[in-house]
Short mmCIF file of C-alpha atoms in Angstrom, two decimals:
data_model
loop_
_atom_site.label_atom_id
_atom_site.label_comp_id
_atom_site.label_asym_id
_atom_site.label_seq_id
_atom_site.Cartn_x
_atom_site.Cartn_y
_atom_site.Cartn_z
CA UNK A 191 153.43 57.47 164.74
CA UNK A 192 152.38 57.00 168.32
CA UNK A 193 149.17 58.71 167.76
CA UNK A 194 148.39 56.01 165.41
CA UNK A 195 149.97 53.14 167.52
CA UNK A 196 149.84 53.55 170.78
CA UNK A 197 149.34 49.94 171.39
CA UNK A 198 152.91 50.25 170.52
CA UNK A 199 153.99 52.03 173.32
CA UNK A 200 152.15 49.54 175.80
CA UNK A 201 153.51 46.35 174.24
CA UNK A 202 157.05 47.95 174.19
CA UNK A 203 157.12 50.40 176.55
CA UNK A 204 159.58 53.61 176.06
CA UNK A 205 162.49 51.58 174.07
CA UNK A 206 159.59 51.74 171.43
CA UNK A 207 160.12 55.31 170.80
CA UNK A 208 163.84 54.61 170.36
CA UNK A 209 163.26 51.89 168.04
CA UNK A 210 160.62 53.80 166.00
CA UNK A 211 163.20 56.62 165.48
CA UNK A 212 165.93 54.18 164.48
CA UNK A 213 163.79 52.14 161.85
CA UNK A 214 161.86 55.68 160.46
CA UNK A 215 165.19 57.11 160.04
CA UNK A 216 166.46 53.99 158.12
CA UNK A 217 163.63 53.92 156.02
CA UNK A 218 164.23 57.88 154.85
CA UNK A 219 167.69 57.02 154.22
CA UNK A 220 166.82 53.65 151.96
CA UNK A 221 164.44 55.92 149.92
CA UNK A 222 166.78 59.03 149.47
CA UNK A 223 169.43 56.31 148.21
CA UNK A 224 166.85 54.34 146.74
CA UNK A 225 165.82 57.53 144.55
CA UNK A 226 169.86 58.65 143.82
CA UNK A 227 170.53 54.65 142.38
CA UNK A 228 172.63 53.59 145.44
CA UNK A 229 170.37 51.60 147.40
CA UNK A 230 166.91 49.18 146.83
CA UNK A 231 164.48 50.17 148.73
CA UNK A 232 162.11 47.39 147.93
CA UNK A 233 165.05 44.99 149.03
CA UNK A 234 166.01 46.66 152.37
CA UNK A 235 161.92 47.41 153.91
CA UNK A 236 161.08 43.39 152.63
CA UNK A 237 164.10 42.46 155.08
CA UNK A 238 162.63 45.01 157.68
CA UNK A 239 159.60 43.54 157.48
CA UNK A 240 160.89 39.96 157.83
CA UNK A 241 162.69 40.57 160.87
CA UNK A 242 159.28 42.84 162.21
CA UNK A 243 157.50 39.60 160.96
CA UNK A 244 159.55 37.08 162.49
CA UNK A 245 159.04 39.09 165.87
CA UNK A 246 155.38 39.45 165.89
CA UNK A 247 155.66 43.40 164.94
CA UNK A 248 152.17 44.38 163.21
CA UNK A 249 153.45 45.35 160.03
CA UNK A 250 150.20 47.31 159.29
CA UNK A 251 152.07 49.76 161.32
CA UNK A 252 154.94 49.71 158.99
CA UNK A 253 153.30 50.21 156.36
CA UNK A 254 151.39 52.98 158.24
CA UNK A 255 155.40 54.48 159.10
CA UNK A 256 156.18 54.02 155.87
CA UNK A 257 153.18 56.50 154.77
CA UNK A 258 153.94 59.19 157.40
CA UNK A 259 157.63 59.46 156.30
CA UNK A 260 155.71 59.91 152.69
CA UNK A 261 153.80 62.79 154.06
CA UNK A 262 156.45 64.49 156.02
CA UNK A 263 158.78 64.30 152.91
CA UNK A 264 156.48 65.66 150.46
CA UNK A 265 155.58 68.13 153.08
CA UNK A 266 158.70 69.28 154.41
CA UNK A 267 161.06 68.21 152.01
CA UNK A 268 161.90 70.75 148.66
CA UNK A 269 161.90 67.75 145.76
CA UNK A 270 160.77 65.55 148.09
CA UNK A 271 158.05 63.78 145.81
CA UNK A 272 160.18 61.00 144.04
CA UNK A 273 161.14 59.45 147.87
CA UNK A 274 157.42 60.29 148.78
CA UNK A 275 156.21 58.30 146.02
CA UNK A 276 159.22 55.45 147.07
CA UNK A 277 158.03 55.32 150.27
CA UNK A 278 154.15 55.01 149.08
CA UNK A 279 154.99 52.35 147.21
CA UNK A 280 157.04 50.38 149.94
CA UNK A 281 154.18 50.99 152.10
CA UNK A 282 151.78 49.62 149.27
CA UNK A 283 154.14 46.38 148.82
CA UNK A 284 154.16 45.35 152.53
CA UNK A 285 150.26 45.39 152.89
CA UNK A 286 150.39 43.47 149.54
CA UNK A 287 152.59 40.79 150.84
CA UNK A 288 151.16 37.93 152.73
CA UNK A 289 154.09 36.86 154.43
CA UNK A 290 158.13 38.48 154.42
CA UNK A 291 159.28 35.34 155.94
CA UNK A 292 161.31 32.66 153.88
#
């Protein structure tokens, strides 16, 4: 993630990596329980990005999380496709959305 932001790192300083790890690992959760029927994904990244909106977080670069979890899942993960293809879509949503706020 910080390869591809590492504006990120200079806005926030260190608690960014903290942060990243926190929202990434929220994100994989949301899309396991999004693909098992317990959770909506689409729900819980469009309140994500609202509060990343609301504080002037790029969401460009959630979207671009959003796609590295994909590839790391499909990758690493045995089955992993369905949540890959979750998280691809999440990722296509929040570049398709103008604004999160309401």
């Amino acid at each position: 993630y910080f390869a591809r932001y590492p504006e990120d790192l200079a806005r926030y300083g260190e608690v960014a990596r903290a942060w990243e790890i926190h929202d990434t690992q929220h994100l994989l959760n949301w899309a396991v329980g999004d693909v098992e029927g317990h959770v909506d994904l689409e729900r819980q990244v469009g309140w994500l990005a609202g509060v990343l909106e609301a504080r002037d977080f790029p969401l460009e670069h959630l979207a671009g999380n959003l796609e590295l979890a994909a590839e790391v899942v499909e990758a690493d993960v045995d089955g992993g496709a369905p949540v890959a293809a979750r998280l691809r879509d999440s990722a296509a949503r929040v570049r398709g959305t103008e604004s999160f706020l309401q």
